Amino acid sequence: MIDRDVDGTFIQSYEAWGNGGQFIMVFPSLELVAVFTGENYGKFPEMGRPFELIDRYILPAVK
């Protein structure tokens, strides 16, 4: 379980991370599931872009 800080509010998530940018993120309190697929094998920071999208755009929009 991971607590994500969104504008001072912590939102719990369950996450599965795969190789190359495969991510499943479940946010029970928001009734939200986010799935990302990618081909960023061994590429940084590209592999972290889904986290930026979740933290900066998606969670603030639905919180």
Coordinates of C-alpha atoms in Angstrom, one line a residue:
M1 CA 0.0 0.0 0.0
I2 CA 1.2 3.5 -0.9
D3 CA 0.0 6.8 0.4
R4 CA 0.0 9.5 -2.3
D5 CA 0.0 13.1 -1.2
V6 CA -2.4 15.2 -3.3
D7 CA -2.5 18.8 -2.1
G8 CA -2.1 17.8 1.5
T9 CA -4.6 14.9 1.4
F10 CA -3.2 11.4 1.5
I11 CA -4.9 8.9 -0.8
Q12 CA -4.1 5.2 -0.4
S13 CA -3.3 3.1 -3.4
Y14 CA -2.4 -0.5 -4.1
E15 CA 0.1 -0.8 -6.9
A16 CA 1.7 -3.4 -9.1
W17 CA 4.8 -2.4 -11.1
G18 CA 6.1 -4.3 -14.0
N19 CA 9.2 -4.0 -16.2
G20 CA 9.4 -1.2 -18.7
G21 CA 6.5 0.9 -17.5
Q22 CA 3.7 -1.5 -16.8
F23 CA 1.7 -0.3 -13.9
I24 CA -1.7 -1.0 -12.2
M25 CA -2.8 1.4 -9.5
V26 CA -6.0 0.9 -7.5
F27 CA -7.5 3.7 -5.4
P28 CA -10.3 2.2 -3.4
S29 CA -11.5 5.4 -1.8
L30 CA -11.9 7.0 -5.2
E31 CA -13.3 3.8 -6.9
L32 CA -10.5 4.3 -9.4
V33 CA -8.2 1.9 -11.3
A34 CA -5.4 3.3 -13.5
V35 CA -3.5 1.1 -15.9
F36 CA -0.4 2.1 -17.8
T37 CA 1.4 0.2 -20.5
G38 CA 4.8 1.2 -22.0
E39 CA 8.0 0.1 -23.6
N40 CA 10.5 2.0 -21.5
Y41 CA 12.7 -0.9 -20.7
G42 CA 15.7 0.5 -18.7
K43 CA 14.9 4.1 -19.6
F44 CA 14.8 6.6 -16.8
P45 CA 13.1 9.1 -16.3
E46 CA 10.6 8.0 -19.0
M47 CA 9.5 5.0 -16.9
G48 CA 8.3 7.3 -14.2
R49 CA 5.9 9.4 -16.3
P50 CA 2.8 7.5 -15.2
F51 CA 3.5 8.6 -11.6
E52 CA 3.7 12.2 -12.7
L53 CA 0.4 11.9 -14.5
I54 CA -1.3 10.3 -11.5
D55 CA 0.1 12.7 -8.9
R56 CA -0.1 16.0 -10.9
Y57 CA -3.2 15.6 -13.1
I58 CA -5.5 12.5 -12.5
L59 CA -5.7 12.4 -8.7
P60 CA -6.3 16.2 -8.2
A61 CA -9.0 16.0 -10.9
V62 CA -11.0 13.2 -9.2
K63 CA -10.3 13.8 -5.5

